[in-house]
Amino acid sequence: MKRNSMSLLLVLLLAAALVLTGCGTGGNATPANTTPADNTPQTGENSDLIPAVVGYWGGTCESPIFVAYEKGFFKEAGLDVKLLKITGDVAVLMANDELDAFELTPDKFKPMEQGLELMIIDSLHKGCIQGAAAPESGIQSVADLEGKKVAAAIGGIAQIQIASEMVKLGKDPKKVTWLSYPNAQMEQALDQGEVDAFATYDPFPEMAVQNGKTKFYSNTFDPGLKDTLCCFIGMNKRTLDANPEIGQRMSQAFTKACEYLEEKPDEAAQMVMDKGYIAGDADLNAQLIKDYTWIAGDKKTVDDSFREIWHQIARAGALEKAPADLDAYIDELYVQMVSFMGEQ
């Protein structure tokens, strides 16, 4: 276990440019291709498809990836996709041209600012990060976190958003003791009294709530957070520069997947559970899928969310050199980090 404080946040954010985690459990094992054999694209009839590798960690919010693959939306868009279970360093995978696209979360914004060659090409959904607290801790909201021990990815979007909300409420996030744990071990740390609360991607917080814990933070439901995207389609910049059509086809496939998730959440949840992509159970994941707002092909939502997230990062004190004109700086970052490929 490694103990951290907000005073270490800036150093750790720099390290995040090289070691990245995302929706799901993360880890350090060597990545392995997990494309199901019965859906592996064949040569001949699909020889006109453009090959692409799409990575995932295994979170509920990555359902568009699994739906697009299992329902054939990638193929309909002209893509020969192989799925890759990400268990290591995204930057290394991209540098070795082993990864073309994945569900990009705001955890990647700082590494992208610092040179990680990723591009946001479209929106995916709102909501998917929540927090659970021990009932005896007395924590009901982020306003109650001063003096508490909280497990969260250091420099991750959960910590950034919680710190940002505390500042808005006149609270000091530096008075929180932040601890690092793998996502799947956070509830256990809570049960053992090592932390008072934790925050991460679903389904882990919702599983804890079902086990009697208190939900104290949610970018799915909380005012000021629920209207901001939490996940985007991210693409390897070199892949996109070499063939922008791949980005356009990705956007088309994910748009169909988001529509399917809005229309048939129960079927989608059962399908991804049957295929073993996500932890938890079908009913829990179906409810989470219903709670999220699935939205692709919406440039205004991408624009507004991008800017709001950077304001959260600044409010949390995670900009090394806060510019005098923050909005102008964010506009520069937008040009560097966004290449919208959706329906406009």
Tab-separated table of C-alpha atoms in Angstrom:
chain	number	residue	atom	x	y	z
A	1	MET	CA	0.000	0.000	0.000
A	2	LYS	CA	1.250	3.484	-0.791
A	3	ARG	CA	0.063	6.506	1.133
A	4	ASN	CA	-0.335	9.784	-0.747
A	5	SER	CA	-1.509	13.330	-0.161
A	6	MET	CA	-2.636	16.107	-2.453
A	7	SER	CA	0.842	17.630	-2.127
A	8	LEU	CA	2.126	14.693	-4.211
A	9	LEU	CA	-0.580	15.016	-6.840
A	10	LEU	CA	1.391	17.052	-9.353
A	11	VAL	CA	4.354	14.657	-9.329
A	12	LEU	CA	2.091	11.667	-9.692
A	13	LEU	CA	0.193	13.268	-12.526
A	14	LEU	CA	3.443	13.537	-14.437
A	15	ALA	CA	4.060	9.853	-13.856
A	16	ALA	CA	0.585	9.110	-15.178
A	17	ALA	CA	1.779	10.076	-18.640
A	18	LEU	CA	3.686	6.815	-18.738
A	19	VAL	CA	1.595	4.454	-16.629
A	20	LEU	CA	-2.127	4.640	-17.328
A	21	THR	CA	-5.220	2.893	-16.085
A	22	GLY	CA	-8.825	3.215	-17.159
A	23	CYS	CA	-12.269	1.731	-16.762
A	24	GLY	CA	-11.964	-1.655	-15.134
A	25	THR	CA	-9.457	-3.346	-12.878
A	26	GLY	CA	-6.157	-2.442	-14.526
A	27	GLY	CA	-3.012	-4.427	-13.723
A	28	ASN	CA	0.523	-5.115	-14.861
A	29	ALA	CA	0.333	-8.394	-16.775
A	30	THR	CA	1.252	-8.675	-20.428
A	31	PRO	CA	-1.736	-7.712	-22.624
A	32	ALA	CA	-3.445	-10.645	-24.328
A	33	ASN	CA	-5.751	-10.733	-27.331
A	34	THR	CA	-9.153	-11.961	-26.202
A	35	THR	CA	-11.124	-11.820	-29.438
A	36	PRO	CA	-13.611	-14.748	-29.242
A	37	ALA	CA	-12.711	-17.389	-31.833
A	38	ASP	CA	-16.267	-17.656	-33.197
A	39	ASN	CA	-16.267	-13.973	-34.145
A	40	THR	CA	-12.762	-13.648	-35.551
A	41	PRO	CA	-12.901	-11.857	-38.925
A	42	GLN	CA	-12.042	-14.168	-41.805
A	43	THR	CA	-10.195	-13.421	-45.011
A	44	GLY	CA	-12.013	-13.328	-48.323
A	45	GLU	CA	-15.503	-11.930	-47.755
A	46	ASN	CA	-14.185	-9.375	-45.249
A	47	SER	CA	-10.939	-8.579	-47.051
A	48	ASP	CA	-12.181	-5.039	-47.758
A	49	LEU	CA	-12.495	-4.265	-44.035
A	50	ILE	CA	-9.935	-1.974	-42.423
A	51	PRO	CA	-8.124	-3.769	-39.573
A	52	ALA	CA	-8.077	-2.124	-36.135
A	53	VAL	CA	-7.332	-3.145	-32.536
A	54	VAL	CA	-9.730	-1.890	-29.860
A	55	GLY	CA	-8.677	-2.236	-26.223
A	56	TYR	CA	-10.724	-2.569	-23.048
A	57	TRP	CA	-10.254	-3.055	-19.289
A	58	GLY	CA	-13.595	-4.620	-18.382
A	59	GLY	CA	-15.814	-1.876	-16.952
A	60	THR	CA	-19.569	-1.508	-17.356
A	61	CYS	CA	-19.059	1.791	-19.150
A	62	GLU	CA	-17.122	-0.012	-21.886
A	63	SER	CA	-20.312	-1.764	-23.005
A	64	PRO	CA	-20.309	0.122	-26.361
A	65	ILE	CA	-17.091	-1.724	-27.267
A	66	PHE	CA	-18.572	-5.124	-26.489
A	67	VAL	CA	-21.902	-4.335	-28.165
A	68	ALA	CA	-20.241	-2.990	-31.320
A	69	TYR	CA	-18.148	-6.131	-31.515
A	70	GLU	CA	-20.768	-8.754	-30.657
A	71	LYS	CA	-23.603	-7.177	-32.687
A	72	GLY	CA	-21.404	-6.688	-35.753
A	73	PHE	CA	-21.507	-2.880	-35.762
A	74	PHE	CA	-17.752	-2.662	-36.333
A	75	LYS	CA	-18.068	-4.868	-39.405
A	76	GLU	CA	-21.067	-2.907	-40.673
A	77	ALA	CA	-18.925	0.221	-40.460
A	78	GLY	CA	-16.182	-1.472	-42.490
A	79	LEU	CA	-13.804	-2.391	-39.671
A	80	ASP	CA	-12.055	-5.692	-39.029
A	81	VAL	CA	-11.736	-5.274	-35.241
A	82	LYS	CA	-9.804	-7.421	-32.817
A	83	LEU	CA	-10.406	-6.855	-29.107
A	84	LEU	CA	-7.457	-6.544	-26.732
A	85	LYS	CA	-7.759	-6.939	-22.944
A	86	ILE	CA	-5.557	-4.151	-21.595
A	87	THR	CA	-3.605	-5.169	-18.520
A	88	GLY	CA	-0.594	-2.892	-18.749
A	89	ASP	CA	0.667	0.406	-20.106
A	90	VAL	CA	-1.463	2.037	-22.811
A	91	ALA	CA	1.388	4.314	-23.857
A	92	VAL	CA	3.623	1.324	-24.575
A	93	LEU	CA	0.874	-0.442	-26.535
A	94	MET	CA	0.375	2.613	-28.721
A	95	ALA	CA	4.084	3.212	-29.179
A	96	ASN	CA	4.398	-0.375	-30.434
A	97	ASP	CA	1.363	0.067	-32.723
A	98	GLU	CA	-0.501	-2.654	-30.801
A	99	LEU	CA	-3.523	-0.477	-29.951
A	100	ASP	CA	-5.610	1.764	-32.200
A	101	ALA	CA	-8.606	2.761	-30.081
A	102	PHE	CA	-10.145	2.427	-26.621
A	103	GLU	CA	-12.603	4.160	-24.306
A	104	LEU	CA	-10.768	7.276	-23.223
A	105	THR	CA	-11.509	8.659	-19.767
A	106	PRO	CA	-10.520	12.084	-18.391
A	107	ASP	CA	-7.634	10.403	-16.545
A	108	LYS	CA	-5.828	10.677	-19.887
A	109	PHE	CA	-6.229	14.448	-20.252
A	110	LYS	CA	-3.061	15.350	-18.334
A	111	PRO	CA	-0.879	12.761	-20.108
A	112	MET	CA	-2.268	14.021	-23.439
A	113	GLU	CA	-1.388	17.576	-22.461
A	114	GLN	CA	2.135	16.362	-21.766
A	115	GLY	CA	2.569	14.647	-25.128
A	116	LEU	CA	0.777	11.303	-25.126
A	117	GLU	CA	-0.295	10.841	-28.754
A	118	LEU	CA	-4.022	10.301	-28.259
A	119	MET	CA	-6.962	12.021	-29.919
A	120	ILE	CA	-10.579	12.315	-28.808
A	121	ILE	CA	-12.779	11.556	-31.820
A	122	ASP	CA	-16.292	11.357	-30.329
A	123	SER	CA	-18.445	11.137	-27.212
A	124	LEU	CA	-19.652	7.912	-25.595
A	125	HIS	CA	-21.600	8.545	-22.411
A	126	LYS	CA	-22.220	10.504	-19.223
A	127	GLY	CA	-21.757	8.877	-15.833
A	128	CYS	CA	-19.885	5.767	-14.623
A	129	ILE	CA	-17.724	6.916	-11.687
A	130	GLN	CA	-19.084	6.778	-8.153
A	131	GLY	CA	-17.984	6.610	-4.542
A	132	ALA	CA	-18.951	4.372	-1.626
A	133	ALA	CA	-18.335	4.988	2.087
A	134	ALA	CA	-18.585	2.924	5.241
A	135	PRO	CA	-21.929	3.764	6.932
A	136	GLU	CA	-20.171	4.252	10.289
A	137	SER	CA	-17.827	6.853	8.761
A	138	GLY	CA	-20.567	9.473	8.694
A	139	ILE	CA	-19.670	10.352	5.112
A	140	GLN	CA	-22.760	11.387	3.174
A	141	SER	CA	-21.171	13.620	0.531
A	142	VAL	CA	-17.806	15.036	-0.543
A	143	ALA	CA	-18.319	17.769	2.060
A	144	ASP	CA	-17.623	15.169	4.777
A	145	LEU	CA	-14.209	13.992	3.555
A	146	GLU	CA	-11.844	16.270	5.473
A	147	GLY	CA	-9.804	14.153	7.886
A	148	LYS	CA	-10.876	10.910	6.181
A	149	LYS	CA	-8.956	8.200	4.317
A	150	VAL	CA	-10.141	7.734	0.743
A	151	ALA	CA	-9.028	5.172	-1.831
A	152	ALA	CA	-8.885	6.546	-5.373
A	153	ALA	CA	-6.511	6.463	-8.307
A	154	ILE	CA	-4.066	9.265	-7.535
A	155	GLY	CA	-4.434	11.880	-10.251
A	156	GLY	CA	-7.449	10.032	-11.660
A	157	ILE	CA	-10.711	11.694	-12.570
A	158	ALA	CA	-12.508	10.481	-9.423
A	159	GLN	CA	-9.944	12.207	-7.213
A	160	ILE	CA	-9.921	15.289	-9.452
A	161	GLN	CA	-13.713	15.617	-9.402
A	162	ILE	CA	-13.973	15.028	-5.661
A	163	ALA	CA	-11.247	17.612	-4.981
A	164	SER	CA	-12.921	20.062	-7.363
A	165	GLU	CA	-16.306	19.636	-5.657
A	166	MET	CA	-14.718	20.059	-2.217
A	167	VAL	CA	-13.126	23.331	-3.298
A	168	LYS	CA	-16.491	24.566	-4.589
A	169	LEU	CA	-17.941	23.812	-1.131
A	170	GLY	CA	-15.144	25.621	0.683
A	171	LYS	CA	-13.489	22.392	1.835
A	172	ASP	CA	-9.798	21.527	1.609
A	173	PRO	CA	-8.947	18.343	-0.352
A	174	LYS	CA	-5.420	18.483	1.106
A	175	LYS	CA	-6.983	17.401	4.386
A	176	VAL	CA	-7.947	14.071	2.821
A	177	THR	CA	-5.535	11.141	3.066
A	178	TRP	CA	-5.570	9.582	-0.406
A	179	LEU	CA	-4.612	5.915	-0.689
A	180	SER	CA	-3.910	3.773	-3.754
A	181	TYR	CA	-5.563	0.371	-4.224
A	182	PRO	CA	-6.510	-1.719	-7.265
A	183	ASN	CA	-10.184	-1.160	-8.089
A	184	ALA	CA	-11.235	-4.696	-7.211
A	185	GLN	CA	-9.636	-4.407	-3.731
A	186	MET	CA	-11.173	-1.098	-2.687
A	187	GLU	CA	-14.288	-2.513	-1.036
A	188	GLN	CA	-12.170	-5.033	0.859
A	189	ALA	CA	-9.991	-2.184	2.162
A	190	LEU	CA	-13.197	-0.441	3.243
A	191	ASP	CA	-14.455	-3.549	5.046
A	192	GLN	CA	-11.127	-3.959	6.831
A	193	GLY	CA	-11.160	-0.367	8.063
A	194	GLU	CA	-8.110	0.674	6.061
A	195	VAL	CA	-10.091	3.449	4.365
A	196	ASP	CA	-13.300	5.316	5.121
A	197	ALA	CA	-14.431	5.562	1.504
A	198	PHE	CA	-13.401	4.817	-2.064
A	199	ALA	CA	-14.213	6.139	-5.526
A	200	THR	CA	-13.678	4.489	-8.893
A	201	TYR	CA	-15.389	3.230	-12.045
A	202	ASP	CA	-18.482	1.026	-12.005
A	203	PRO	CA	-19.403	-1.656	-11.291
A	204	PHE	CA	-17.279	-1.673	-8.113
A	205	PRO	CA	-18.909	1.254	-6.217
A	206	GLU	CA	-22.418	0.060	-7.078
A	207	MET	CA	-21.547	-3.445	-5.915
A	208	ALA	CA	-20.438	-1.936	-2.585
A	209	VAL	CA	-23.677	0.059	-2.287
A	210	GLN	CA	-25.635	-3.142	-2.823
A	211	ASN	CA	-23.607	-4.579	0.063
A	212	GLY	CA	-24.808	-1.824	2.390
A	213	LYS	CA	-22.286	0.955	1.817
A	214	THR	CA	-23.276	4.618	1.442
A	215	LYS	CA	-23.028	6.332	-1.949
A	216	PHE	CA	-21.392	9.717	-1.325
A	217	TYR	CA	-20.337	10.804	-4.825
A	218	SER	CA	-21.611	10.087	-8.330
A	219	ASN	CA	-20.906	11.695	-11.670
A	220	THR	CA	-23.964	9.766	-12.872
A	221	PHE	CA	-26.380	11.666	-10.620
A	222	ASP	CA	-24.705	14.601	-8.819
A	223	PRO	CA	-25.637	18.140	-9.967
A	224	GLY	CA	-22.673	19.815	-11.644
A	225	LEU	CA	-21.250	16.468	-12.750
A	226	LYS	CA	-24.046	14.428	-14.312
A	227	ASP	CA	-24.263	16.585	-17.452
A	228	THR	CA	-20.578	16.171	-18.330
A	229	LEU	CA	-19.219	13.294	-20.405
A	230	CYS	CA	-17.106	10.862	-18.469
A	231	CYS	CA	-15.968	8.741	-21.424
A	232	PHE	CA	-14.910	9.438	-24.985
A	233	ILE	CA	-13.642	7.452	-27.962
A	234	GLY	CA	-9.861	7.747	-27.948
A	235	MET	CA	-7.616	6.885	-30.873
A	236	ASN	CA	-3.915	6.458	-31.389
A	237	LYS	CA	-2.895	9.676	-33.151
A	238	ARG	CA	-0.547	7.868	-35.535
A	239	THR	CA	-3.354	5.517	-36.591
A	240	LEU	CA	-5.661	8.473	-37.180
A	241	ASP	CA	-3.058	10.474	-39.100
A	242	ALA	CA	-2.332	7.489	-41.358
A	243	ASN	CA	-5.997	6.827	-42.137
A	244	PRO	CA	-8.648	9.266	-40.825
A	245	GLU	CA	-11.346	7.019	-42.287
A	246	ILE	CA	-10.751	4.574	-39.435
A	247	GLY	CA	-11.864	7.280	-37.014
A	248	GLN	CA	-15.003	7.983	-39.009
A	249	ARG	CA	-15.869	4.293	-39.108
A	250	MET	CA	-15.222	3.927	-35.368
A	251	SER	CA	-17.614	6.767	-34.698
A	252	GLN	CA	-20.295	5.156	-36.862
A	253	ALA	CA	-19.959	1.812	-35.059
A	254	PHE	CA	-20.050	3.357	-31.594
A	255	THR	CA	-23.065	5.488	-32.497
A	256	LYS	CA	-24.997	2.302	-33.319
A	257	ALA	CA	-23.758	0.676	-30.116
A	258	CYS	CA	-24.927	3.626	-28.000
A	259	GLU	CA	-28.344	3.516	-29.664
A	260	TYR	CA	-28.570	-0.216	-28.894
A	261	LEU	CA	-27.650	0.378	-25.242
A	262	GLU	CA	-30.352	3.035	-24.906
A	263	GLU	CA	-32.970	0.821	-26.554
A	264	LYS	CA	-32.067	-2.618	-25.152
A	265	PRO	CA	-30.133	-2.245	-21.895
A	266	ASP	CA	-31.237	-5.581	-20.428
A	267	GLU	CA	-30.268	-7.532	-23.534
A	268	ALA	CA	-26.939	-5.727	-23.691
A	269	ALA	CA	-26.165	-6.445	-20.035
A	270	GLN	CA	-26.971	-10.134	-20.417
A	271	MET	CA	-24.864	-10.380	-23.550
A	272	VAL	CA	-21.735	-8.794	-22.066
A	273	MET	CA	-22.105	-10.899	-18.913
A	274	ASP	CA	-22.528	-14.112	-20.923
A	275	LYS	CA	-19.339	-13.258	-22.825
A	276	GLY	CA	-17.443	-12.602	-19.598
A	277	TYR	CA	-16.456	-9.018	-20.332
A	278	ILE	CA	-17.681	-7.424	-17.057
A	279	ALA	CA	-17.733	-8.301	-13.339
A	280	GLY	CA	-20.864	-8.302	-11.193
A	281	ASP	CA	-24.170	-9.697	-12.414
A	282	ALA	CA	-26.535	-8.995	-15.297
A	283	ASP	CA	-29.162	-7.186	-13.205
A	284	LEU	CA	-26.622	-4.834	-11.633
A	285	ASN	CA	-24.984	-4.018	-14.952
A	286	ALA	CA	-28.363	-3.588	-16.646
A	287	GLN	CA	-29.299	-0.985	-14.054
A	288	LEU	CA	-26.008	0.831	-14.517
A	289	ILE	CA	-26.467	0.811	-18.290
A	290	LYS	CA	-29.923	2.348	-17.791
A	291	ASP	CA	-28.491	4.993	-15.451
A	292	TYR	CA	-25.923	6.264	-17.938
A	293	THR	CA	-26.686	8.630	-20.811
A	294	TRP	CA	-25.301	7.007	-23.975
A	295	ILE	CA	-24.504	9.646	-26.536
A	296	ALA	CA	-22.257	9.518	-29.612
A	297	GLY	CA	-22.031	11.898	-32.551
A	298	ASP	CA	-22.641	15.016	-30.439
A	299	LYS	CA	-19.929	17.626	-30.960
A	300	LYS	CA	-21.408	20.222	-28.583
A	301	THR	CA	-21.399	17.689	-25.753
A	302	VAL	CA	-17.753	16.877	-26.496
A	303	ASP	CA	-16.838	20.582	-26.585
A	304	ASP	CA	-18.682	21.486	-23.368
A	305	SER	CA	-17.472	18.439	-21.460
A	306	PHE	CA	-13.855	18.893	-22.550
A	307	ARG	CA	-13.826	22.434	-21.217
A	308	GLU	CA	-15.638	21.602	-17.980
A	309	ILE	CA	-13.231	18.763	-17.185
A	310	TRP	CA	-10.246	21.062	-17.617
A	311	HIS	CA	-11.873	23.556	-15.250
A	312	GLN	CA	-12.254	20.718	-12.738
A	313	ILE	CA	-8.560	19.870	-13.144
A	314	ALA	CA	-7.610	23.511	-12.578
A	315	ARG	CA	-9.961	23.876	-9.597
A	316	ALA	CA	-8.420	20.788	-8.009
A	317	GLY	CA	-4.980	22.409	-8.243
A	318	ALA	CA	-3.638	19.903	-10.749
A	319	LEU	CA	-2.316	22.351	-13.345
A	320	GLU	CA	1.418	22.789	-12.802
A	321	LYS	CA	1.438	26.287	-14.261
A	322	ALA	CA	-2.074	27.668	-14.134
A	323	PRO	CA	-2.333	30.136	-17.046
A	324	ALA	CA	-3.721	33.634	-16.511
A	325	ASP	CA	-6.274	33.013	-19.276
A	326	LEU	CA	-7.478	29.482	-18.539
A	327	ASP	CA	-10.144	29.464	-21.250
A	328	ALA	CA	-7.630	30.457	-23.945
A	329	TYR	CA	-5.315	27.687	-22.753
A	330	ILE	CA	-8.157	25.157	-22.904
A	331	ASP	CA	-8.919	26.287	-26.455
A	332	GLU	CA	-5.290	25.502	-27.378
A	333	LEU	CA	-5.570	22.075	-25.776
A	334	TYR	CA	-8.782	21.399	-27.681
A	335	VAL	CA	-6.999	21.857	-31.006
A	336	GLN	CA	-4.213	19.557	-29.782
A	337	MET	CA	-6.428	16.823	-28.345
A	338	VAL	CA	-9.748	16.684	-30.267
A	339	SER	CA	-10.471	15.612	-33.834
A	340	PHE	CA	-14.242	15.101	-33.918
A	341	MET	CA	-15.367	12.392	-36.341
A	342	GLY	CA	-19.060	12.140	-35.456
A	343	GLU	CA	-22.217	13.265	-37.158
A	344	GLN	CA	-21.706	16.927	-36.119
